[in-house]
Short mmCIF file of C-alpha atoms and ligand atoms in Angstrom, two decimals:
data_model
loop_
_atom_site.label_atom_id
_atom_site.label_comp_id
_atom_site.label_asym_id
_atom_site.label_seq_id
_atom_site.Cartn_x
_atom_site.Cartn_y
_atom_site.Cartn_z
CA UNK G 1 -45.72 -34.58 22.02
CA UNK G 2 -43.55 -34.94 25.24
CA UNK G 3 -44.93 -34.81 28.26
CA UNK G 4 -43.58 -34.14 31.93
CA UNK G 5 -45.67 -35.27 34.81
CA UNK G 6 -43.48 -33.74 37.15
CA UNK G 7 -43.94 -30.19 35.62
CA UNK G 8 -47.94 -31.42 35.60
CA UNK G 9 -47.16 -32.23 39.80
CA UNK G 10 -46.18 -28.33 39.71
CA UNK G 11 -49.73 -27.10 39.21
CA UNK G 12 -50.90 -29.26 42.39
CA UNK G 13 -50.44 -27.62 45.66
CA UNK G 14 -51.21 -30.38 47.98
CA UNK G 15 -48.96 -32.80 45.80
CA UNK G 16 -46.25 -29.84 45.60
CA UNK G 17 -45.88 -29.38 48.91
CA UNK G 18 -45.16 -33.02 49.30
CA UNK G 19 -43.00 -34.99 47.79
CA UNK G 20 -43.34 -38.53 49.27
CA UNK G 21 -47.04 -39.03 48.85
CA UNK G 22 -47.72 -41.46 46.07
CA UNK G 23 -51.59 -40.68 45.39
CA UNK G 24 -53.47 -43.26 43.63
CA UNK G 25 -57.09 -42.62 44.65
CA UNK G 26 -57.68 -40.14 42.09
CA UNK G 27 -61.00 -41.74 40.80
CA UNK G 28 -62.11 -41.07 44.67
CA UNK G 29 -61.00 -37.22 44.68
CA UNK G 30 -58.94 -35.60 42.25
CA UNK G 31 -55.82 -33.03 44.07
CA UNK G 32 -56.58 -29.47 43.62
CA UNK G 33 -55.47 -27.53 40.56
CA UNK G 34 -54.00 -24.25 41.45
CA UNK G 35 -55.91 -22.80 39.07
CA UNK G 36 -59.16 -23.47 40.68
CA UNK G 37 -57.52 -22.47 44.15
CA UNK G 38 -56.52 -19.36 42.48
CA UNK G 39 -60.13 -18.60 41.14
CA UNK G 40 -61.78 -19.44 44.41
CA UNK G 41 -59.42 -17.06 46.57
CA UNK G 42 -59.68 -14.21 44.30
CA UNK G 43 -63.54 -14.75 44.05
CA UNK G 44 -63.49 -15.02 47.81
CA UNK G 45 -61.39 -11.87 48.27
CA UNK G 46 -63.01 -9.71 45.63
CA UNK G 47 -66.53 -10.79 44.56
CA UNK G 48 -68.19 -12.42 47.35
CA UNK G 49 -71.66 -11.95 47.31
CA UNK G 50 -74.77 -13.40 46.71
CA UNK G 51 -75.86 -14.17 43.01
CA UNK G 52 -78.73 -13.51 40.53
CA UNK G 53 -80.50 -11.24 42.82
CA UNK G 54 -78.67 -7.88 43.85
CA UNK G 55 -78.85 -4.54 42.05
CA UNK G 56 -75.35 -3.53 43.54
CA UNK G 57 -71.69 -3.34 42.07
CA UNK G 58 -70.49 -6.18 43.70
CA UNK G 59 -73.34 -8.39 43.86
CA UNK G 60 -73.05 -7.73 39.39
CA UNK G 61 -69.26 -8.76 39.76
CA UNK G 62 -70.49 -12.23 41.25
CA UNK G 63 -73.26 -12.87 38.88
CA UNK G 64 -70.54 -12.50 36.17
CA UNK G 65 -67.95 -14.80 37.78
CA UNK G 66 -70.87 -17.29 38.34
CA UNK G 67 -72.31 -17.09 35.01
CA UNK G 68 -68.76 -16.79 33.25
CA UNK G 69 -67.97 -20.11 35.07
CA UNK G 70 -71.26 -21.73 33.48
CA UNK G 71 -70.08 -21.01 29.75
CA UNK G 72 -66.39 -22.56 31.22
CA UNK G 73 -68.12 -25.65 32.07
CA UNK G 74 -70.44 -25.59 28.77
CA UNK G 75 -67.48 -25.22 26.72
CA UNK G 76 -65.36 -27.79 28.47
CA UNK G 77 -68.65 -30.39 27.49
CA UNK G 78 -69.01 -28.86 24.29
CA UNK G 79 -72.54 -27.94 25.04
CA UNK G 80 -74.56 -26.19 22.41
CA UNK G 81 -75.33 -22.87 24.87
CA UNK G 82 -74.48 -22.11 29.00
CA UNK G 83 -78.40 -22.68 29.67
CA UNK G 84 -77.73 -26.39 29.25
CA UNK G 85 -75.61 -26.46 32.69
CA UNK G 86 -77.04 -26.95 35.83
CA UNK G 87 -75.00 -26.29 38.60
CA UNK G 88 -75.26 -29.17 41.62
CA UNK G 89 -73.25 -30.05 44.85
CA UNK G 90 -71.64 -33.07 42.39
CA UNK G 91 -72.89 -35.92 40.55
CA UNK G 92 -74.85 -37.53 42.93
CA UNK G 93 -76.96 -34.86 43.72
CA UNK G 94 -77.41 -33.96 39.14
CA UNK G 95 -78.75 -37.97 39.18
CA UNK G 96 -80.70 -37.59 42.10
CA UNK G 97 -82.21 -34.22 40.25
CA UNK G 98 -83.18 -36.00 37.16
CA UNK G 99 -84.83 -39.04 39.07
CA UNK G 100 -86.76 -36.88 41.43
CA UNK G 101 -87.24 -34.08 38.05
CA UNK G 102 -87.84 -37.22 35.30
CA UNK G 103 -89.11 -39.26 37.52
CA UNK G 104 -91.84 -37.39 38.61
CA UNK G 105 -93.00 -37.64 34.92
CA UNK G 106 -93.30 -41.47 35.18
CA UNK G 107 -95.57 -44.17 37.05
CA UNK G 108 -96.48 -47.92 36.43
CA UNK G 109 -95.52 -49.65 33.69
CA UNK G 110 -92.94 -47.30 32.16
CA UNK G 111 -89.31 -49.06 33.13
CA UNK G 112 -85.88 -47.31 33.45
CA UNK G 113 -82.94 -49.43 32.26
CA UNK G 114 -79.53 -48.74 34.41
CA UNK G 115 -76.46 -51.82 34.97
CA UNK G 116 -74.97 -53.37 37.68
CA UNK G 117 -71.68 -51.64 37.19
CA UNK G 118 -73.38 -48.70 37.59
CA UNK G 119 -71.97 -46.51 41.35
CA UNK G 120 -74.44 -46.43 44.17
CA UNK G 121 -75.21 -43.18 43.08
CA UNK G 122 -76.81 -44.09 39.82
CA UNK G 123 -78.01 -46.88 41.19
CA UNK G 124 -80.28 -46.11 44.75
CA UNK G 125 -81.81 -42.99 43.05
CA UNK G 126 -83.54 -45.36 40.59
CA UNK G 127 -84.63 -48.16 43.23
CA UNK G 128 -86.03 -45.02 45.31
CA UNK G 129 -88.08 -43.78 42.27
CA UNK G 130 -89.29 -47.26 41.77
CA UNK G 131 -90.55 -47.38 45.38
CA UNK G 132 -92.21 -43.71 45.26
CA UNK G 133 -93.57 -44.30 41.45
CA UNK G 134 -94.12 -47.77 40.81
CA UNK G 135 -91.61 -48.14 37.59
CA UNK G 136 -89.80 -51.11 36.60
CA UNK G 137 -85.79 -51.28 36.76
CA UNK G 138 -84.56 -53.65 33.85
CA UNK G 139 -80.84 -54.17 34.14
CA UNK G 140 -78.52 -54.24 30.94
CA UNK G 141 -76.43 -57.45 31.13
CA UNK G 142 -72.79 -57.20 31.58
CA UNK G 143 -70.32 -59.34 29.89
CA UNK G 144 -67.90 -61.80 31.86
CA UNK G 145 -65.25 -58.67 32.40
CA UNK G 146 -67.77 -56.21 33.53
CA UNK G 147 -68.23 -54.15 30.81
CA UNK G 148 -72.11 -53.95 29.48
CA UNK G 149 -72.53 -56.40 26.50
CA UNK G 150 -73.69 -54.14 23.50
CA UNK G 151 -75.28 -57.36 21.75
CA UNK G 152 -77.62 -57.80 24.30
CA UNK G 153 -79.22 -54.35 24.67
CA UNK G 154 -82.55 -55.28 23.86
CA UNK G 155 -83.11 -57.27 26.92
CA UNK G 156 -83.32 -54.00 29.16
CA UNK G 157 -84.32 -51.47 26.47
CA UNK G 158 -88.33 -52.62 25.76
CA UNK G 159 -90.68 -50.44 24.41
CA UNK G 160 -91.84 -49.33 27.60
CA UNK G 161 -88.36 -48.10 28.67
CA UNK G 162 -88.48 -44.31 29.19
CA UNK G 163 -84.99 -43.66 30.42
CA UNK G 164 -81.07 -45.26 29.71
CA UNK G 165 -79.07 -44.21 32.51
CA UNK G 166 -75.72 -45.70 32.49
CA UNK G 167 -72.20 -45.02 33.61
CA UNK G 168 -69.82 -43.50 31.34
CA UNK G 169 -66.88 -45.02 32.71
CA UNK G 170 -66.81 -47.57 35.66
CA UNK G 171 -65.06 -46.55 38.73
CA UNK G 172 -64.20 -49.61 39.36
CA UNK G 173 -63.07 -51.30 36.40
CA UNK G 174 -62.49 -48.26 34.24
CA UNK G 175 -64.31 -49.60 31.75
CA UNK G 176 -65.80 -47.00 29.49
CA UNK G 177 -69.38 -47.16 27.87
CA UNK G 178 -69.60 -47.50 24.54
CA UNK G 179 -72.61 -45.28 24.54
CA UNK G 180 -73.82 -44.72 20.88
CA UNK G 181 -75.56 -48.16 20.64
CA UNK G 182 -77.40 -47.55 23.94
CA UNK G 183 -78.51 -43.59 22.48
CA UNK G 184 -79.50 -45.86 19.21
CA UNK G 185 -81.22 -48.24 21.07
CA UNK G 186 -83.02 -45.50 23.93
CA UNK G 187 -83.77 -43.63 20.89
CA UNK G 188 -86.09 -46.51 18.84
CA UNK G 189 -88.05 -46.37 21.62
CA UNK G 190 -88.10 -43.07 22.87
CA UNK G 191 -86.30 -43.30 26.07
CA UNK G 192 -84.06 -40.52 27.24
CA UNK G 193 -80.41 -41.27 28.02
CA UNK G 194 -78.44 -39.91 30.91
CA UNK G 195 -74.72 -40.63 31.14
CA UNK G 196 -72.88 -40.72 34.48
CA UNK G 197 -69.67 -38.84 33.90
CA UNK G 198 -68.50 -38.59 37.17
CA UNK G 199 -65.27 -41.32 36.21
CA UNK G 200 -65.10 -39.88 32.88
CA UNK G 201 -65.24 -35.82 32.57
CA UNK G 202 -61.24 -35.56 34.49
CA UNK G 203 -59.51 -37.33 31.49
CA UNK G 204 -60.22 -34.59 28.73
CA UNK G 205 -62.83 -32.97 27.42
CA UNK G 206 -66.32 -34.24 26.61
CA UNK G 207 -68.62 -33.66 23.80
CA UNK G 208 -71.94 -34.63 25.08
CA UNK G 209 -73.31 -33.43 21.51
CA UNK G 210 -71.57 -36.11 19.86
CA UNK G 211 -72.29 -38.58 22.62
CA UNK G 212 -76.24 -37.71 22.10
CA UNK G 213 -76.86 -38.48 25.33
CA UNK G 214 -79.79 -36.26 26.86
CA UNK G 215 -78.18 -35.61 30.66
CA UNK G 216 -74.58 -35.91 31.73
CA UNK G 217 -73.66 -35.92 35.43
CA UNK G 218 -70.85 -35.17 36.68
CA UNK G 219 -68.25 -33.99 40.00
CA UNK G 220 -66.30 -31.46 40.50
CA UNK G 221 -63.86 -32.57 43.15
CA UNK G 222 -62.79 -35.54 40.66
CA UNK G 223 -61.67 -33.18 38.05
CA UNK G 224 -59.03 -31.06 40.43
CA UNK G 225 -61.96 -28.65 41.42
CA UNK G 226 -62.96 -27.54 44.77
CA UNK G 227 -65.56 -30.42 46.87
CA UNK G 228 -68.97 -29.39 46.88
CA UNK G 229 -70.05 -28.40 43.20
CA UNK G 230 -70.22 -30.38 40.19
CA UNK G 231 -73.15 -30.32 37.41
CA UNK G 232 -76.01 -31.70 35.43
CA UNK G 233 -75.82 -30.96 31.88
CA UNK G 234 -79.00 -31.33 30.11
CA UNK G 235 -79.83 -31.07 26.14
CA UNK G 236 -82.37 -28.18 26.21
CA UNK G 237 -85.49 -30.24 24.52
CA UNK G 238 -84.84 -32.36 27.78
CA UNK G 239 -84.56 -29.75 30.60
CA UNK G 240 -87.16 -27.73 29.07
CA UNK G 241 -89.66 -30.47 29.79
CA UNK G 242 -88.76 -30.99 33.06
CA UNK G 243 -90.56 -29.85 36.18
CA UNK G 244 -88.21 -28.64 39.22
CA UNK G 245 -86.82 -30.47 41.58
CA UNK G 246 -86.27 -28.39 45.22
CA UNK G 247 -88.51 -24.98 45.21
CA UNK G 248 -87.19 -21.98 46.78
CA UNK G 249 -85.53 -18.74 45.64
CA UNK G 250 -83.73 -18.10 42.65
CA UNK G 251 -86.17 -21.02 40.19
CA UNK G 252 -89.52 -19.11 40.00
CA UNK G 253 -91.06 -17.22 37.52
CA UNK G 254 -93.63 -15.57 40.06
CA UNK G 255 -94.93 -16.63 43.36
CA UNK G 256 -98.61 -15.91 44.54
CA UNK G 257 -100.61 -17.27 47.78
CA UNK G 258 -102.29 -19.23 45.07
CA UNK G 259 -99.68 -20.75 42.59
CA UNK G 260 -95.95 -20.52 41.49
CA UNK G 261 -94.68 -20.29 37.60
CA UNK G 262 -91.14 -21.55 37.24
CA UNK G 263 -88.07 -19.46 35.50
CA UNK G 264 -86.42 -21.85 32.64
CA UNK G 265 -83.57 -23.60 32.37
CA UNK G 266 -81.05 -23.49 34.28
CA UNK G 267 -82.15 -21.41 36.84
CA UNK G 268 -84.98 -24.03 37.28
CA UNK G 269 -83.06 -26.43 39.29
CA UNK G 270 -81.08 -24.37 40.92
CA UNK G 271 -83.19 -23.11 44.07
CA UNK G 272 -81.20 -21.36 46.95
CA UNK G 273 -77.94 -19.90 47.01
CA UNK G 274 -75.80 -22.64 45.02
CA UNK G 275 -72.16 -23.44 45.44
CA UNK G 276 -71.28 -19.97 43.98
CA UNK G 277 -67.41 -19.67 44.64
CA UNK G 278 -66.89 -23.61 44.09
CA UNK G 279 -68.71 -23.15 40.91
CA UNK G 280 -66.01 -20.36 40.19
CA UNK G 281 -63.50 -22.56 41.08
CA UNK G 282 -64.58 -25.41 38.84
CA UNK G 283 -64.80 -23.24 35.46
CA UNK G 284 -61.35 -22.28 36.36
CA UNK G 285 -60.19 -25.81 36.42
CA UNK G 286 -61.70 -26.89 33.43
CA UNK G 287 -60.82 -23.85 31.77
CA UNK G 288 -57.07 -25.20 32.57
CA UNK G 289 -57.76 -28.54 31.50
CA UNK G 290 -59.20 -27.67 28.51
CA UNK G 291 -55.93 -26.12 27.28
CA UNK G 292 -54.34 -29.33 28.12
CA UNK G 293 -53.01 -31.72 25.28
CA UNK G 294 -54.90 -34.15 26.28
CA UNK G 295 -53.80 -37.05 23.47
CA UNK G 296 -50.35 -36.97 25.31
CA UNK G 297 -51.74 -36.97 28.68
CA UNK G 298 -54.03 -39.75 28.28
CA UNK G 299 -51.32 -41.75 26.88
CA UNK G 300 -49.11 -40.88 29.78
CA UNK G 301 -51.67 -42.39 32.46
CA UNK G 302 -52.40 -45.49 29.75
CA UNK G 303 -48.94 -46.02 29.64
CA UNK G 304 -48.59 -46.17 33.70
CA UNK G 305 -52.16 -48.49 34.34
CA UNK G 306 -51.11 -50.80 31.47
CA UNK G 307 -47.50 -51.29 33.47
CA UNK G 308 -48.96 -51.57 36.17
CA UNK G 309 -51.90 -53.84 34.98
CA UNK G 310 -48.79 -56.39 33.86
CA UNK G 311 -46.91 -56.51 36.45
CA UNK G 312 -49.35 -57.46 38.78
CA UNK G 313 -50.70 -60.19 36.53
CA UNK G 314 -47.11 -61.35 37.59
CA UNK G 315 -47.98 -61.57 41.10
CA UNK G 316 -48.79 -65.18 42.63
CA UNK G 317 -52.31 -64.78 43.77
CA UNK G 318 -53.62 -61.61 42.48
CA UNK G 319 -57.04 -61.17 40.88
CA UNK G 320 -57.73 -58.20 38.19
CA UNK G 321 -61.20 -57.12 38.35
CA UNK G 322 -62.29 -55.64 34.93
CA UNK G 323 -61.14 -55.80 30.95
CA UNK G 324 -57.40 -56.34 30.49
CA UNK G 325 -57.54 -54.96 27.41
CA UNK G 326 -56.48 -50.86 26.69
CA UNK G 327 -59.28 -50.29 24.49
CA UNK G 328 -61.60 -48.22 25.61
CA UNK G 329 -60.02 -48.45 29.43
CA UNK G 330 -59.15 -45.32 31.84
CA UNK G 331 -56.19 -45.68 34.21
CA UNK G 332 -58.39 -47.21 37.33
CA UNK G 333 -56.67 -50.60 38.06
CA UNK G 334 -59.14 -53.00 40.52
CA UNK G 335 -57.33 -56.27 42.46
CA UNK G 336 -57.52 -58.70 45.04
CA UNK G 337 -54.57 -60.33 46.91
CA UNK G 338 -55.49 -64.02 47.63
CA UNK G 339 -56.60 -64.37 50.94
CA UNK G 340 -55.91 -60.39 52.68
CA UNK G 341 -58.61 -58.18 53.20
CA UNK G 342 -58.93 -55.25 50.55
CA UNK G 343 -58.82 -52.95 53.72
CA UNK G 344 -55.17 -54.64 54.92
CA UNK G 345 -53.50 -53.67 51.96
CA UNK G 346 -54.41 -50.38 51.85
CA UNK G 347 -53.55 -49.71 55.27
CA UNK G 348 -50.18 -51.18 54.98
CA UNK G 349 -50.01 -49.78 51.88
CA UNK G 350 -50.05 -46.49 53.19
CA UNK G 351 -47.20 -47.33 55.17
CA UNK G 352 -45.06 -46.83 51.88
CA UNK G 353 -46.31 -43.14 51.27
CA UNK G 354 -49.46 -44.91 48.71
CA UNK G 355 -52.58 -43.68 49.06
CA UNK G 356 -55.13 -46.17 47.09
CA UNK G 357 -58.13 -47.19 48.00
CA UNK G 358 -59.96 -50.34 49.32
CA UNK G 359 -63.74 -51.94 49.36
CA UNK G 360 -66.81 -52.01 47.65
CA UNK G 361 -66.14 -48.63 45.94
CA UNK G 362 -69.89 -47.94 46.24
CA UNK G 363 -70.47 -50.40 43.16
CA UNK G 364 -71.93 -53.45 45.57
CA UNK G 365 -73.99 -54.80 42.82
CA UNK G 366 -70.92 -55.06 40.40
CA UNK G 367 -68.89 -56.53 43.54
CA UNK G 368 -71.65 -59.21 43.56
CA UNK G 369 -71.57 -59.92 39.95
CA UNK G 370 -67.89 -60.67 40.68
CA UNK G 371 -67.92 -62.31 43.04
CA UNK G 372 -65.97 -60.59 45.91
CA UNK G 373 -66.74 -58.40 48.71
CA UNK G 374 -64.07 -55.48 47.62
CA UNK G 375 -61.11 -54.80 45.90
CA UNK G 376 -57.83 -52.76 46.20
CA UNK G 377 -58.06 -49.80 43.27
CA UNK G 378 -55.47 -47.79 42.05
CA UNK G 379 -56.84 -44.67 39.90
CA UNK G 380 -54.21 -42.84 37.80
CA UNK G 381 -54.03 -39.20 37.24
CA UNK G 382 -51.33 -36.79 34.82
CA UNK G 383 -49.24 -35.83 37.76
CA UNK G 384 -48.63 -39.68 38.30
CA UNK G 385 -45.25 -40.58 37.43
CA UNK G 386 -43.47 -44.41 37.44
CA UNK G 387 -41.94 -43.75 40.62
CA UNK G 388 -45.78 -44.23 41.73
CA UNK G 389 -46.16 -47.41 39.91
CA UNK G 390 -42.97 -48.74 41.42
CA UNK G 391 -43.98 -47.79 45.05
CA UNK G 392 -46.95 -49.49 44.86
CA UNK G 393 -45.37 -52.45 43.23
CA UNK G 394 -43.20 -52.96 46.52
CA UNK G 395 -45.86 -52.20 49.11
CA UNK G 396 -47.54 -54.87 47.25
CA UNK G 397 -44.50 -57.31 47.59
CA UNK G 398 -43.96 -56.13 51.30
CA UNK G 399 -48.23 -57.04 52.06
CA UNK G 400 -47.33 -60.73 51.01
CA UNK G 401 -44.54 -60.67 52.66
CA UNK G 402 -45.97 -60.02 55.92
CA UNK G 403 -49.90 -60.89 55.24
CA UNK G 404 -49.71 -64.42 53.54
N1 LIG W 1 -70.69 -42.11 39.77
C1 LIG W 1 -69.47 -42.64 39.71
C2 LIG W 1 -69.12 -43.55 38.57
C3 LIG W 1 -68.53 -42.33 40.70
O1 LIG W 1 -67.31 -42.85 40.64
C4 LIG W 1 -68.90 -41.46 41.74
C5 LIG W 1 -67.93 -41.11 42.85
N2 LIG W 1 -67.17 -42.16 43.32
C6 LIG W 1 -70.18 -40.93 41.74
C7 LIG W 1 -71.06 -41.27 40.74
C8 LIG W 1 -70.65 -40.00 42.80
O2 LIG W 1 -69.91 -38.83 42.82
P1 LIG W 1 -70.06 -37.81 44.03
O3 LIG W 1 -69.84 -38.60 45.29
O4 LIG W 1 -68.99 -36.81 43.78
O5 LIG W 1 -71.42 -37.23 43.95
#
């Protein structure tokens, strides 16, 4: 199946309207899809108003673009009904809701099992439950690449492990989880799992049934949809047993002077007026994405990280962070130049119309485990064509030209 990233480019406003930018920092922030634009403009300009509470016309018209962009998003993850997505600011904020939601539900002696590749995100949640509950963190060991090493599972995953939660894909290495062993393991000792998705749900589709993970988090912005919104997908045997989160309006049952019943899933953990046209917007992008073909897409940004991945094994003095190998790898490329600060490059870098980005890529732990303070990363997207590869390649050649 033929593919044309330049037709892809079309769909991108930001990228249409200009020509010269060679944007590489697409595991940071994803461009805008014009179909998401689209959605949010006409929301904006025809069903503004607030949702799951008025009796009028137009206040109807937004419930249905709100909830219509809920089954979007549950289809695009392959969920088994709507009521399994949660609606969040992104995927920080869907972690942070299942430590503060799950972790209420634990104390002393029961451990959660997370990685050192794992972002800050899924990372300082857990450390802050430990302080406000007393669990144990037990860290699954990572092999000499960065990827987790499957074989050695059992040294995080005890019996008194309650919850798995690991990255789906790194975004630094782009190494991605090869999760089934971990839901094995989590489930012989009846530990949830959640998956962080936030690297992993813009390159296609994702079943999370056939993951059989319990939560997936993940961002909208990353997948070409507006900032601010994103979700936590939950199976319903795990969000039904979960207390809330925030209290306000929209998550209660009924409130009296002397107690509060909760409503159920999803409207649970969503208290307050959520993200309601940015959730609009991000059912219309992966609505779009959805009808992608995503075999030939995925093979187009392979094809451009694994050129790029050899040619700067070429380079005198470069260091790949990460597995070299394709299998199982997204298009996020990590390096260091011998001897110039990760923060040099990029600036010079953006000299030569590439945006990429440079430092600890909120993974400090991982940066430790290698090693090195930060790292250059280029992130690959569909609208990324060669002629990105290439400029990078000699803004590269022209920072060790004038840095070394
Ligand atoms: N997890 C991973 C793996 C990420 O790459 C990121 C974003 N860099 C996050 C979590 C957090 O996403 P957000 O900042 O959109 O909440």
């Amino acid at each position: 199946m033929s593919f044309h990233p330049a037709e892809w480019r079309k769909h991108f406003p930001l990228l249409a309207n200009d020509s010269r930018l060679h944007y590489l920092d697409n595991a940071a922030t994803g461009q805008l899809c014009e179909a998401a634009l689209d959605a949010v403009t006409h929301h904006e300009l025809t069903h503004r108003a607030n949702v799951l509470r008025g009796t009028y016309r137009l206040a109807e018209l937004a419930d249905a673009a709100y909830e219509n962009a809920r089954r979007q998003t549950a289809a695009y993850l392959n969920a088994a009904s709507a009521d399994e997505v949660v609606f969040t600011s992104g995927a920080t904020a869907s972690i942070n809701l299942v430590a503060h939601a799950f972790g209420e539900t634990l104390g002393a002696g029961d451990e959660v099992a997370l990685s050192l590749a794992e972002h800050h995100s899924n990372f300082v949640p857990w450390q802050m439950l430990r302080e406000r509950r007393g669990v144990t963190l037990r860290f699954l060991p990572l092999a000499a690449d960065g990827r987790l090493d499957l074989n050695r599972l059992d040294e995080a995953i005890t019996p008194r492990c309650r919850l798995v939660a690991v990255t789906h894909a790194s975004n630094v290495t782009g190494a991605v989880t090869d999760l089934a062993p971990i839901v094995a393991a989590a489930r012989a000792v009846g530990a949830r799992v959640l998956a962080d998705g936030a690297q992993a749900a813009q390159h296609g589709p994702v079943d999370v049934q056939a993951l059989g993970v319990d939560f997936y988090a993940f961002s909208g912005h990353k997948a070409f949809a507006p900032t601010g919104v994103g979700a936590l997908w939950g199976a319903a045997r795990a969000l039904d047993a979960l207390p809330p989160f925030l209290g306000g309006g929209g998550m209660i049952g009924r409130v009296t002077a002397a107690e509060t019943s909760y409503a159920a899933p999803p409207r649970r953990f969503e208290a307050g007026t959520p993200p309601i046209a940015q959730a609009v917007g991000l059912g219309a992008a992966l609505d779009w994405l959805h009808a992608q073909s995503w075999l030939a897409l995925r093979a187009h940004t392979a094809q451009l990280a694994r050129r790029l991945l050899d040619e700067l094994a070429a380079l005198p003095g470069l260091a790949l962070l990460g597995p070299r190998d394709f299998q199982a790898r997204l298009p996020v490329v990590a390096f260091n130049l011998d001897g110039i600060h990760p923060h040099d490059v990029c600036q010079l870098l953006d000299q030569h119309g590439v945006a990429v980005r440079g430092g600890h890529h909120c993974a400090q732990p991982l940066m430790d485990f290698f090693g090195v303070p930060g790292a250059v990363r280029a992130s690959f997207a569909p609208y990324n064509t060669e002629a990105d590869v290439d400029a990078l390649l000699a803004g590269l050649k022209d920072v060790m030209k004038k840095l070394r």
